[in-house]
Amino acid sequence: MVTWMFLDKAKKEDWLSKLFDLLYENMRDIAPSGMAYEKEKENWLAEVSPALERKPRQILMCLRGDDLIGYLQYYTRDSLLVIEEMQLKKEYQRTTLFKNFGRHLLRCLPKSITVVEAYADKRNAYSQKLMRKLNMDNIAAEDMPFVHCRGAAEELFQFFQCLNFYDENNP
């Protein structure tokens, strides 16, 4: 059975290594850093752990039993949703779990969200294809190693078939 939960920030140390391992497993071939695993993990933990201290930053996790099968790291500010990272285990990629992830997230967002931004490594063609499908425009400088896309949140809501996700009667 699949369950959803937000990372309990008081227990982040119990989860951060698992989150990194999933990210590393997915990205090591798509966008290798050139660093040793331990160094890359150390750098990631040093960046993500303190960032989680900020209240708006959240991680939505998806589990099958006790096994982490996906997560989405994001934050909101006023009318803005920023998706920083999304990872699914390989066997769950390009399945309905992705849309379920989106639907679950959108039901948890404040009503004020009208703009969405997301980041991806320039070498990650699949993420960029998804951003284009959502009519997001790259607003990053050309010399950046990542794309930083921005678009209307309505496109995201439509994609996840959640135009009326604020309706309390719509599970």
PDB file of C-alpha atoms in Angstrom:
ATOM      1  CA  MET A   1       0.000   0.000   0.000  1.00  0.00           C
ATOM      2  CA  VAL A   2       1.228   3.468  -0.928  1.00  0.00           C
ATOM      3  CA  THR A   3       1.143   6.171   1.742  1.00  0.00           C
ATOM      4  CA  TRP A   4       1.918   9.877   1.644  1.00  0.00           C
ATOM      5  CA  MET A   5       3.509  11.926   4.375  1.00  0.00           C
ATOM      6  CA  PHE A   6       5.278  15.192   4.883  1.00  0.00           C
ATOM      7  CA  LEU A   7       8.783  14.973   6.249  1.00  0.00           C
ATOM      8  CA  ASP A   8       8.717  15.593   9.988  1.00  0.00           C
ATOM      9  CA  LYS A   9      11.524  18.137  10.168  1.00  0.00           C
ATOM     10  CA  ALA A  10      12.327  17.074  13.730  1.00  0.00           C
ATOM     11  CA  LYS A  11      13.218  13.656  12.264  1.00  0.00           C
ATOM     12  CA  LYS A  12      14.927  14.887   9.102  1.00  0.00           C
ATOM     13  CA  GLU A  13      18.191  13.142   9.968  1.00  0.00           C
ATOM     14  CA  ASP A  14      16.342   9.813   9.750  1.00  0.00           C
ATOM     15  CA  TRP A  15      15.315  10.567   6.148  1.00  0.00           C
ATOM     16  CA  LEU A  16      17.882  12.786   4.451  1.00  0.00           C
ATOM     17  CA  SER A  17      20.291   9.970   3.571  1.00  0.00           C
ATOM     18  CA  LYS A  18      17.440   7.985   2.003  1.00  0.00           C
ATOM     19  CA  LEU A  19      16.328  11.030   0.023  1.00  0.00           C
ATOM     20  CA  PHE A  20      19.855  11.605  -1.237  1.00  0.00           C
ATOM     21  CA  ASP A  21      20.297   7.952  -2.192  1.00  0.00           C
ATOM     22  CA  LEU A  22      17.163   8.090  -4.349  1.00  0.00           C
ATOM     23  CA  LEU A  23      18.341  11.316  -5.992  1.00  0.00           C
ATOM     24  CA  TYR A  24      21.810   9.858  -6.566  1.00  0.00           C
ATOM     25  CA  GLU A  25      20.455   6.623  -8.032  1.00  0.00           C
ATOM     26  CA  ASN A  26      18.323   8.550 -10.532  1.00  0.00           C
ATOM     27  CA  MET A  27      20.767  11.299 -11.476  1.00  0.00           C
ATOM     28  CA  ARG A  28      24.220   9.695 -11.453  1.00  0.00           C
ATOM     29  CA  ASP A  29      23.909   8.670 -15.112  1.00  0.00           C
ATOM     30  CA  ILE A  30      21.790  11.606 -16.341  1.00  0.00           C
ATOM     31  CA  ALA A  31      23.761  14.407 -14.693  1.00  0.00           C
ATOM     32  CA  PRO A  32      26.934  13.088 -13.051  1.00  0.00           C
ATOM     33  CA  SER A  33      28.660  15.606 -10.810  1.00  0.00           C
ATOM     34  CA  GLY A  34      32.111  14.089 -11.198  1.00  0.00           C
ATOM     35  CA  MET A  35      32.427  13.932  -7.402  1.00  0.00           C
ATOM     36  CA  ALA A  36      32.782  10.821  -5.313  1.00  0.00           C
ATOM     37  CA  TYR A  37      29.488   9.579  -3.825  1.00  0.00           C
ATOM     38  CA  GLU A  38      30.470  10.530  -0.240  1.00  0.00           C
ATOM     39  CA  LYS A  39      31.531  14.064  -1.234  1.00  0.00           C
ATOM     40  CA  GLU A  40      28.370  14.622  -3.268  1.00  0.00           C
ATOM     41  CA  LYS A  41      26.262  13.374  -0.365  1.00  0.00           C
ATOM     42  CA  GLU A  42      28.119  15.596   2.100  1.00  0.00           C
ATOM     43  CA  ASN A  43      27.536  18.660  -0.106  1.00  0.00           C
ATOM     44  CA  TRP A  44      23.850  17.839  -0.605  1.00  0.00           C
ATOM     45  CA  LEU A  45      23.240  17.287   3.113  1.00  0.00           C
ATOM     46  CA  ALA A  46      25.044  20.542   3.948  1.00  0.00           C
ATOM     47  CA  GLU A  47      22.710  22.407   1.592  1.00  0.00           C
ATOM     48  CA  VAL A  48      19.368  20.677   2.168  1.00  0.00           C
ATOM     49  CA  SER A  49      19.444  20.136   5.935  1.00  0.00           C
ATOM     50  CA  PRO A  50      19.688  23.827   6.910  1.00  0.00           C
ATOM     51  CA  ALA A  51      17.269  24.814   4.117  1.00  0.00           C
ATOM     52  CA  LEU A  52      14.607  22.633   5.737  1.00  0.00           C
ATOM     53  CA  GLU A  53      14.723  24.853   8.811  1.00  0.00           C
ATOM     54  CA  ARG A  54      12.779  27.453   6.857  1.00  0.00           C
ATOM     55  CA  LYS A  55       9.081  26.926   7.477  1.00  0.00           C
ATOM     56  CA  PRO A  56       7.760  27.141   3.898  1.00  0.00           C
ATOM     57  CA  ARG A  57      10.188  24.489   2.628  1.00  0.00           C
ATOM     58  CA  GLN A  58       8.582  21.037   2.653  1.00  0.00           C
ATOM     59  CA  ILE A  59       9.238  17.516   1.461  1.00  0.00           C
ATOM     60  CA  LEU A  60       6.303  15.338   0.498  1.00  0.00           C
ATOM     61  CA  MET A  61       7.270  11.675   0.605  1.00  0.00           C
ATOM     62  CA  CYS A  62       5.651   8.601  -0.880  1.00  0.00           C
ATOM     63  CA  LEU A  63       6.230   5.225   0.759  1.00  0.00           C
ATOM     64  CA  ARG A  64       5.333   1.632   0.035  1.00  0.00           C
ATOM     65  CA  GLY A  65       5.411   0.086   3.475  1.00  0.00           C
ATOM     66  CA  ASP A  66       8.593   1.492   5.015  1.00  0.00           C
ATOM     67  CA  ASP A  67      10.295   1.865   1.620  1.00  0.00           C
ATOM     68  CA  LEU A  68      10.756   5.398   0.235  1.00  0.00           C
ATOM     69  CA  ILE A  69       9.594   5.321  -3.390  1.00  0.00           C
ATOM     70  CA  GLY A  70       9.474   9.043  -4.127  1.00  0.00           C
ATOM     71  CA  TYR A  71       9.665  12.575  -2.818  1.00  0.00           C
ATOM     72  CA  LEU A  72       9.021  16.135  -3.829  1.00  0.00           C
ATOM     73  CA  GLN A  73      10.907  19.053  -2.283  1.00  0.00           C
ATOM     74  CA  TYR A  74       9.218  22.435  -2.627  1.00  0.00           C
ATOM     75  CA  TYR A  75       8.324  25.703  -0.996  1.00  0.00           C
ATOM     76  CA  THR A  76       5.604  28.303  -1.308  1.00  0.00           C
ATOM     77  CA  ARG A  77       5.726  32.062  -0.943  1.00  0.00           C
ATOM     78  CA  ASP A  78       2.577  34.120  -1.380  1.00  0.00           C
ATOM     79  CA  SER A  79       1.262  33.143  -4.849  1.00  0.00           C
ATOM     80  CA  LEU A  80       4.383  31.150  -5.835  1.00  0.00           C
ATOM     81  CA  LEU A  81       5.064  27.403  -5.737  1.00  0.00           C
ATOM     82  CA  VAL A  82       8.708  26.448  -6.331  1.00  0.00           C
ATOM     83  CA  ILE A  83       9.434  22.796  -7.057  1.00  0.00           C
ATOM     84  CA  GLU A  84      13.066  22.196  -6.241  1.00  0.00           C
ATOM     85  CA  GLU A  85      13.337  18.444  -6.626  1.00  0.00           C
ATOM     86  CA  MET A  86      11.172  15.473  -7.495  1.00  0.00           C
ATOM     87  CA  GLN A  87      12.418  11.912  -7.524  1.00  0.00           C
ATOM     88  CA  LEU A  88      10.722   8.557  -8.018  1.00  0.00           C
ATOM     89  CA  LYS A  89      12.339   5.138  -7.874  1.00  0.00           C
ATOM     90  CA  LYS A  90      13.026   3.897 -11.391  1.00  0.00           C
ATOM     91  CA  GLU A  91      10.322   1.225 -11.302  1.00  0.00           C
ATOM     92  CA  TYR A  92       7.700   3.902 -10.534  1.00  0.00           C
ATOM     93  CA  GLN A  93       8.799   6.436 -13.139  1.00  0.00           C
ATOM     94  CA  ARG A  94       6.386   7.075 -16.000  1.00  0.00           C
ATOM     95  CA  THR A  95       3.558   5.396 -14.074  1.00  0.00           C
ATOM     96  CA  THR A  96       0.341   6.743 -12.577  1.00  0.00           C
ATOM     97  CA  LEU A  97       2.246   7.353  -9.341  1.00  0.00           C
ATOM     98  CA  PHE A  98       3.602  10.572 -10.850  1.00  0.00           C
ATOM     99  CA  LYS A  99       0.103  11.989 -11.395  1.00  0.00           C
ATOM    100  CA  ASN A 100      -1.003  10.774  -7.968  1.00  0.00           C
ATOM    101  CA  PHE A 101       1.980  12.597  -6.495  1.00  0.00           C
ATOM    102  CA  GLY A 102       0.920  15.795  -8.212  1.00  0.00           C
ATOM    103  CA  ARG A 103      -2.693  15.441  -7.174  1.00  0.00           C
ATOM    104  CA  HIS A 104      -1.722  14.876  -3.566  1.00  0.00           C
ATOM    105  CA  LEU A 105       0.563  17.901  -3.533  1.00  0.00           C
ATOM    106  CA  LEU A 106      -1.963  20.211  -5.153  1.00  0.00           C
ATOM    107  CA  ARG A 107      -4.606  19.356  -2.577  1.00  0.00           C
ATOM    108  CA  CYS A 108      -2.204  20.504   0.154  1.00  0.00           C
ATOM    109  CA  LEU A 109      -1.297  23.881  -1.345  1.00  0.00           C
ATOM    110  CA  PRO A 110      -2.701  27.234  -0.261  1.00  0.00           C
ATOM    111  CA  LYS A 111      -5.389  28.741  -2.478  1.00  0.00           C
ATOM    112  CA  SER A 112      -3.152  31.711  -3.273  1.00  0.00           C
ATOM    113  CA  ILE A 113      -0.870  29.766  -5.661  1.00  0.00           C
ATOM    114  CA  THR A 114      -1.011  31.178  -9.203  1.00  0.00           C
ATOM    115  CA  VAL A 115       2.588  30.765 -10.405  1.00  0.00           C
ATOM    116  CA  VAL A 116       4.828  27.707 -10.461  1.00  0.00           C
ATOM    117  CA  GLU A 117       8.578  27.516 -10.911  1.00  0.00           C
ATOM    118  CA  ALA A 118      10.766  24.443 -11.218  1.00  0.00           C
ATOM    119  CA  TYR A 119      14.414  23.582 -11.660  1.00  0.00           C
ATOM    120  CA  ALA A 120      16.176  20.856 -13.628  1.00  0.00           C
ATOM    121  CA  ASP A 121      19.690  20.047 -14.716  1.00  0.00           C
ATOM    122  CA  LYS A 122      20.180  20.983 -18.393  1.00  0.00           C
ATOM    123  CA  ARG A 123      21.149  17.366 -19.079  1.00  0.00           C
ATOM    124  CA  ASN A 124      17.774  16.120 -17.808  1.00  0.00           C
ATOM    125  CA  ALA A 125      15.787  16.059 -21.047  1.00  0.00           C
ATOM    126  CA  TYR A 126      12.733  14.348 -19.528  1.00  0.00           C
ATOM    127  CA  SER A 127      12.225  17.066 -16.897  1.00  0.00           C
ATOM    128  CA  GLN A 128      12.589  19.778 -19.512  1.00  0.00           C
ATOM    129  CA  LYS A 129      10.062  18.031 -21.755  1.00  0.00           C
ATOM    130  CA  LEU A 130       7.590  17.963 -18.866  1.00  0.00           C
ATOM    131  CA  MET A 131       8.141  21.665 -18.160  1.00  0.00           C
ATOM    132  CA  ARG A 132       7.497  22.510 -21.814  1.00  0.00           C
ATOM    133  CA  LYS A 133       4.322  20.383 -21.711  1.00  0.00           C
ATOM    134  CA  LEU A 134       3.189  22.580 -18.796  1.00  0.00           C
ATOM    135  CA  ASN A 135       3.893  25.713 -20.915  1.00  0.00           C
ATOM    136  CA  MET A 136       6.670  26.821 -18.606  1.00  0.00           C
ATOM    137  CA  ASP A 137       9.363  29.167 -19.914  1.00  0.00           C
ATOM    138  CA  ASN A 138      13.035  28.934 -19.006  1.00  0.00           C
ATOM    139  CA  ILE A 139      13.993  32.113 -17.136  1.00  0.00           C
ATOM    140  CA  ALA A 140      17.570  31.041 -16.248  1.00  0.00           C
ATOM    141  CA  ALA A 141      20.558  32.773 -17.762  1.00  0.00           C
ATOM    142  CA  GLU A 142      21.984  30.893 -20.753  1.00  0.00           C
ATOM    143  CA  ASP A 143      25.263  30.118 -18.975  1.00  0.00           C
ATOM    144  CA  MET A 144      23.602  28.381 -16.004  1.00  0.00           C
ATOM    145  CA  PRO A 145      23.973  24.580 -15.646  1.00  0.00           C
ATOM    146  CA  PHE A 146      20.265  24.246 -14.925  1.00  0.00           C
ATOM    147  CA  VAL A 147      16.956  25.370 -16.337  1.00  0.00           C
ATOM    148  CA  HIS A 148      14.705  27.468 -14.136  1.00  0.00           C
ATOM    149  CA  CYS A 149      11.231  27.445 -15.602  1.00  0.00           C
ATOM    150  CA  ARG A 150       8.193  29.513 -14.736  1.00  0.00           C
ATOM    151  CA  GLY A 151       4.557  29.233 -15.729  1.00  0.00           C
ATOM    152  CA  ALA A 152       0.947  29.600 -14.699  1.00  0.00           C
ATOM    153  CA  ALA A 153      -0.131  27.276 -11.900  1.00  0.00           C
ATOM    154  CA  GLU A 154      -3.392  26.698 -13.773  1.00  0.00           C
ATOM    155  CA  GLU A 155      -1.438  24.611 -16.320  1.00  0.00           C
ATOM    156  CA  LEU A 156      -0.177  22.425 -13.476  1.00  0.00           C
ATOM    157  CA  PHE A 157      -3.684  22.057 -12.045  1.00  0.00           C
ATOM    158  CA  GLN A 158      -5.052  21.060 -15.449  1.00  0.00           C
ATOM    159  CA  PHE A 159      -2.237  18.581 -16.031  1.00  0.00           C
ATOM    160  CA  PHE A 160      -2.996  16.830 -12.761  1.00  0.00           C
ATOM    161  CA  GLN A 161      -6.739  17.114 -13.430  1.00  0.00           C
ATOM    162  CA  CYS A 162      -7.232  19.149 -10.302  1.00  0.00           C
ATOM    163  CA  LEU A 163      -8.835  22.385 -11.455  1.00  0.00           C
ATOM    164  CA  ASN A 164     -11.235  22.110  -8.547  1.00  0.00           C
ATOM    165  CA  PHE A 165      -8.828  20.593  -6.056  1.00  0.00           C
ATOM    166  CA  TYR A 166      -9.875  23.132  -3.442  1.00  0.00           C
ATOM    167  CA  ASP A 167     -13.337  21.570  -3.314  1.00  0.00           C
ATOM    168  CA  GLU A 168     -13.506  19.814   0.061  1.00  0.00           C
ATOM    169  CA  ASN A 169     -15.934  17.277  -1.399  1.00  0.00           C
ATOM    170  CA  ASN A 170     -13.450  16.209  -4.085  1.00  0.00           C
ATOM    171  CA  PRO A 171     -11.085  13.583  -2.548  1.00  0.00           C
TER     172      PRO A 171
END
